[in-house]
PDB file of C-alpha atoms in Angstrom:
ATOM      1  CA  MET A 890     320.112 223.465  24.611  1.00  0.00           C
ATOM      2  CA  SER A 891     318.589 222.910  28.051  1.00  0.00           C
ATOM      3  CA  ILE A 892     320.605 222.161  31.175  1.00  0.00           C
ATOM      4  CA  ALA A 893     319.461 219.706  33.861  1.00  0.00           C
ATOM      5  CA  THR A 894     321.437 219.400  37.103  1.00  0.00           C
ATOM      6  CA  GLY A 895     321.304 217.305  40.230  1.00  0.00           C
ATOM      7  CA  THR A 896     322.967 214.464  42.075  1.00  0.00           C
ATOM      8  CA  PHE A 897     323.017 210.682  41.939  1.00  0.00           C
ATOM      9  CA  VAL A 898     323.901 207.765  44.173  1.00  0.00           C
ATOM     10  CA  LEU A 899     325.203 204.468  42.906  1.00  0.00           C
ATOM     11  CA  GLN A 900     325.807 200.882  43.886  1.00  0.00           C
ATOM     12  CA  MET A 901     328.582 198.883  42.245  1.00  0.00           C
ATOM     13  CA  LYS A 902     328.716 195.169  41.588  1.00  0.00           C
ATOM     14  CA  MET A 903     331.953 193.633  40.285  1.00  0.00           C
ATOM     15  CA  GLU A 904     331.466 191.021  37.574  1.00  0.00           C
ATOM     16  CA  PRO A 905     333.920 188.577  35.954  1.00  0.00           C
ATOM     17  CA  GLY A 906     336.462 190.343  33.750  1.00  0.00           C
ATOM     18  CA  LEU A 907     337.539 189.321  30.273  1.00  0.00           C
ATOM     19  CA  ASP A 908     340.812 187.507  29.526  1.00  0.00           C
ATOM     20  CA  LEU A 909     342.550 189.407  26.720  1.00  0.00           C
ATOM     21  CA  GLY A 910     345.499 186.993  26.543  1.00  0.00           C
ATOM     22  CA  ASP A 911     349.039 187.007  27.962  1.00  0.00           C
ATOM     23  CA  GLY A 912     347.720 187.769  31.436  1.00  0.00           C
ATOM     24  CA  ALA A 913     345.935 190.987  30.443  1.00  0.00           C
ATOM     25  CA  GLN A 914     342.418 191.259  31.835  1.00  0.00           C
ATOM     26  CA  THR A 915     339.624 193.769  31.956  1.00  0.00           C
ATOM     27  CA  GLY A 916     337.553 194.732  34.951  1.00  0.00           C
ATOM     28  CA  SER A 917     333.812 194.424  34.468  1.00  0.00           C
ATOM     29  CA  PHE A 918     331.286 196.267  36.627  1.00  0.00           C
ATOM     30  CA  ARG A 919     327.558 196.919  36.907  1.00  0.00           C
ATOM     31  CA  PHE A 920     326.348 200.136  38.488  1.00  0.00           C
ATOM     32  CA  ASP A 921     322.780 200.855  39.559  1.00  0.00           C
ATOM     33  CA  LYS A 922     322.142 204.609  39.862  1.00  0.00           C
ATOM     34  CA  GLN A 923     319.374 206.761  41.327  1.00  0.00           C
ATOM     35  CA  PHE A 924     319.241 210.324  39.937  1.00  0.00           C
ATOM     36  CA  SER A 925     317.671 213.276  41.781  1.00  0.00           C
ATOM     37  CA  GLY A 926     317.072 216.838  40.648  1.00  0.00           C
ATOM     38  CA  ALA A 927     315.885 217.810  37.162  1.00  0.00           C
ATOM     39  CA  LEU A 928     316.467 214.152  36.189  1.00  0.00           C
ATOM     40  CA  GLU A 929     314.386 211.864  38.420  1.00  0.00           C
ATOM     41  CA  ALA A 930     315.442 208.467  37.130  1.00  0.00           C
ATOM     42  CA  THR A 931     317.156 205.151  37.651  1.00  0.00           C
ATOM     43  CA  SER A 932     319.839 203.648  35.457  1.00  0.00           C
ATOM     44  CA  VAL A 933     321.870 200.529  34.868  1.00  0.00           C
ATOM     45  CA  VAL A 934     325.464 200.873  33.659  1.00  0.00           C
ATOM     46  CA  GLN A 935     327.664 198.119  32.190  1.00  0.00           C
ATOM     47  CA  MET A 936     331.336 199.155  32.386  1.00  0.00           C
ATOM     48  CA  ILE A 937     334.575 197.543  31.192  1.00  0.00           C
ATOM     49  CA  SER A 938     337.923 198.901  32.385  1.00  0.00           C
ATOM     50  CA  ALA A 939     341.594 198.194  31.819  1.00  0.00           C
ATOM     51  CA  GLY A 940     344.879 199.721  32.877  1.00  0.00           C
ATOM     52  CA  ASN A 941     347.286 199.992  35.767  1.00  0.00           C
ATOM     53  CA  PRO A 942     345.516 201.559  38.764  1.00  0.00           C
ATOM     54  CA  ALA A 943     348.778 201.509  40.780  1.00  0.00           C
ATOM     55  CA  SER A 944     350.274 204.028  38.312  1.00  0.00           C
ATOM     56  CA  GLY A 945     347.098 206.111  38.165  1.00  0.00           C
ATOM     57  CA  SER A 946     346.541 205.165  34.521  1.00  0.00           C
ATOM     58  CA  ALA A 947     343.512 203.306  33.210  1.00  0.00           C
ATOM     59  CA  ALA A 948     340.569 203.577  30.813  1.00  0.00           C
ATOM     60  CA  TYR A 949     336.937 202.588  30.781  1.00  0.00           C
ATOM     61  CA  VAL A 950     334.005 202.405  28.416  1.00  0.00           C
ATOM     62  CA  ALA A 951     330.391 201.963  29.459  1.00  0.00           C
ATOM     63  CA  ILE A 952     326.819 201.904  28.199  1.00  0.00           C
ATOM     64  CA  GLU A 953     324.049 203.230  30.449  1.00  0.00           C
ATOM     65  CA  ARG A 954     320.255 203.097  30.148  1.00  0.00           C
ATOM     66  CA  ILE A 955     318.491 205.897  32.023  1.00  0.00           C
ATOM     67  CA  ALA A 956     314.720 205.662  32.605  1.00  0.00           C
ATOM     68  CA  GLY A 957     312.501 208.177  34.383  1.00  0.00           C
ATOM     69  CA  ALA A 958     311.540 211.819  33.995  1.00  0.00           C
ATOM     70  CA  LEU A 959     313.649 214.698  32.711  1.00  0.00           C
ATOM     71  CA  ASP A 960     312.178 218.124  33.434  1.00  0.00           C
ATOM     72  CA  GLY A 961     308.725 216.494  33.615  1.00  0.00           C
ATOM     73  CA  ARG A 962     309.002 214.388  30.421  1.00  0.00           C
ATOM     74  CA  SER A 963     308.902 210.620  30.989  1.00  0.00           C
ATOM     75  CA  GLY A 964     310.896 208.144  28.943  1.00  0.00           C
ATOM     76  CA  SER A 965     314.324 206.619  28.628  1.00  0.00           C
ATOM     77  CA  PHE A 966     317.603 207.116  26.764  1.00  0.00           C
ATOM     78  CA  MET A 967     321.084 205.626  26.654  1.00  0.00           C
ATOM     79  CA  THR A 968     324.503 207.137  27.212  1.00  0.00           C
ATOM     80  CA  CYS A 969     327.987 206.082  26.133  1.00  0.00           C
ATOM     81  CA  HIS A 970     330.896 206.766  28.527  1.00  0.00           C
ATOM     82  CA  ARG A 971     334.602 207.024  27.669  1.00  0.00           C
ATOM     83  CA  GLY A 972     337.001 207.702  30.518  1.00  0.00           C
ATOM     84  CA  ILE A 973     340.804 208.004  30.530  1.00  0.00           C
ATOM     85  CA  MET A 974     343.008 208.403  33.601  1.00  0.00           C
ATOM     86  CA  ASP A 975     346.596 209.286  32.723  1.00  0.00           C
ATOM     87  CA  GLY A 976     348.848 209.476  35.756  1.00  0.00           C
ATOM     88  CA  GLY A 977     346.017 210.974  37.783  1.00  0.00           C
ATOM     89  CA  ALA A 978     344.724 213.398  35.097  1.00  0.00           C
ATOM     90  CA  VAL A 979     341.106 212.482  34.261  1.00  0.00           C
ATOM     91  CA  SER A 980     339.217 212.918  30.995  1.00  0.00           C
ATOM     92  CA  LEU A 981     335.577 211.808  30.785  1.00  0.00           C
ATOM     93  CA  GLU A 982     333.073 212.020  27.924  1.00  0.00           C
ATOM     94  CA  VAL A 983     329.434 210.965  28.368  1.00  0.00           C
ATOM     95  CA  ASP A 984     327.289 211.310  25.236  1.00  0.00           C
ATOM     96  CA  ILE A 985     323.604 210.556  24.738  1.00  0.00           C
ATOM     97  CA  VAL A 986     323.341 207.789  22.142  1.00  0.00           C
ATOM     98  CA  PRO A 987     321.548 209.295  19.116  1.00  0.00           C
ATOM     99  CA  GLY A 988     318.161 207.721  18.445  1.00  0.00           C
ATOM    100  CA  SER A 989     317.988 206.047  21.869  1.00  0.00           C
ATOM    101  CA  GLY A 990     315.272 208.271  23.378  1.00  0.00           C
ATOM    102  CA  SER A 991     311.803 206.836  23.965  1.00  0.00           C
ATOM    103  CA  ASP A 992     308.344 208.236  24.740  1.00  0.00           C
ATOM    104  CA  GLY A 993     308.591 211.852  25.969  1.00  0.00           C
ATOM    105  CA  LEU A 994     312.384 211.785  25.506  1.00  0.00           C
ATOM    106  CA  GLU A 995     312.305 210.681  21.868  1.00  0.00           C
ATOM    107  CA  GLY A 996     314.847 212.662  19.836  1.00  0.00           C
ATOM    108  CA  ILE A 997     316.989 213.643  22.841  1.00  0.00           C
ATOM    109  CA  ARG A 998     320.603 214.575  22.098  1.00  0.00           C
ATOM    110  CA  GLY A 999     323.390 215.934  24.263  1.00  0.00           C
ATOM    111  CA  LYS A1000     326.190 215.341  26.757  1.00  0.00           C
ATOM    112  CA  MET A1001     326.511 214.764  30.484  1.00  0.00           C
ATOM    113  CA  THR A1002     329.220 216.064  32.783  1.00  0.00           C
ATOM    114  CA  ILE A1003     329.913 214.231  36.042  1.00  0.00           C
ATOM    115  CA  ARG A1004     331.868 215.603  38.994  1.00  0.00           C
ATOM    116  CA  ILE A1005     332.436 214.335  42.508  1.00  0.00           C
ATOM    117  CA  ASP A1006     332.673 216.801  45.398  1.00  0.00           C
ATOM    118  CA  ALA A1007     333.297 215.496  48.922  1.00  0.00           C
ATOM    119  CA  GLY A1008     331.990 212.059  47.890  1.00  0.00           C
ATOM    120  CA  VAL A1009     328.770 213.415  46.330  1.00  0.00           C
ATOM    121  CA  HIS A1010     328.194 212.661  42.619  1.00  0.00           C
ATOM    122  CA  HIS A1011     326.815 215.604  40.624  1.00  0.00           C
ATOM    123  CA  TYR A1012     325.602 215.614  37.020  1.00  0.00           C
ATOM    124  CA  GLU A1013     324.969 218.338  34.470  1.00  0.00           C
ATOM    125  CA  LEU A1014     323.042 217.230  31.398  1.00  0.00           C
ATOM    126  CA  ASP A1015     323.180 219.571  28.389  1.00  0.00           C
ATOM    127  CA  TYR A1016     320.446 218.353  26.057  1.00  0.00           C
ATOM    128  CA  SER A1017     318.008 219.219  23.319  1.00  0.00           C
ATOM    129  CA  LEU A1018     314.708 217.579  22.369  1.00  0.00           C
TER     130      LEU A1018
END
């Protein structure tokens, strides 16, 4: 496995949520990201969330397409996010979608870790090609 690290910035756009019935709704968001570091890329994320933010509990799922260069190899790949917030405790899984790599990133597999320190988003991508 190789490890790529760096930072990213993002812009969020809220989109219409989905009516699940009986007053339950999802939040729907689009994020545009710019990665720097070992991953020089842009991405588009489509996210759906649900829960009770006032209690600190919610969940989200998202699909992301990342396109650019990873350690000098150009191409694209997709990730799948699954996040749970339970009373303030956070669990986040970001997996590379198998078979989604293109061009120089064909065959990529792995996981991404995201952390936020003092408002700065950091990533660590553990991957194999």
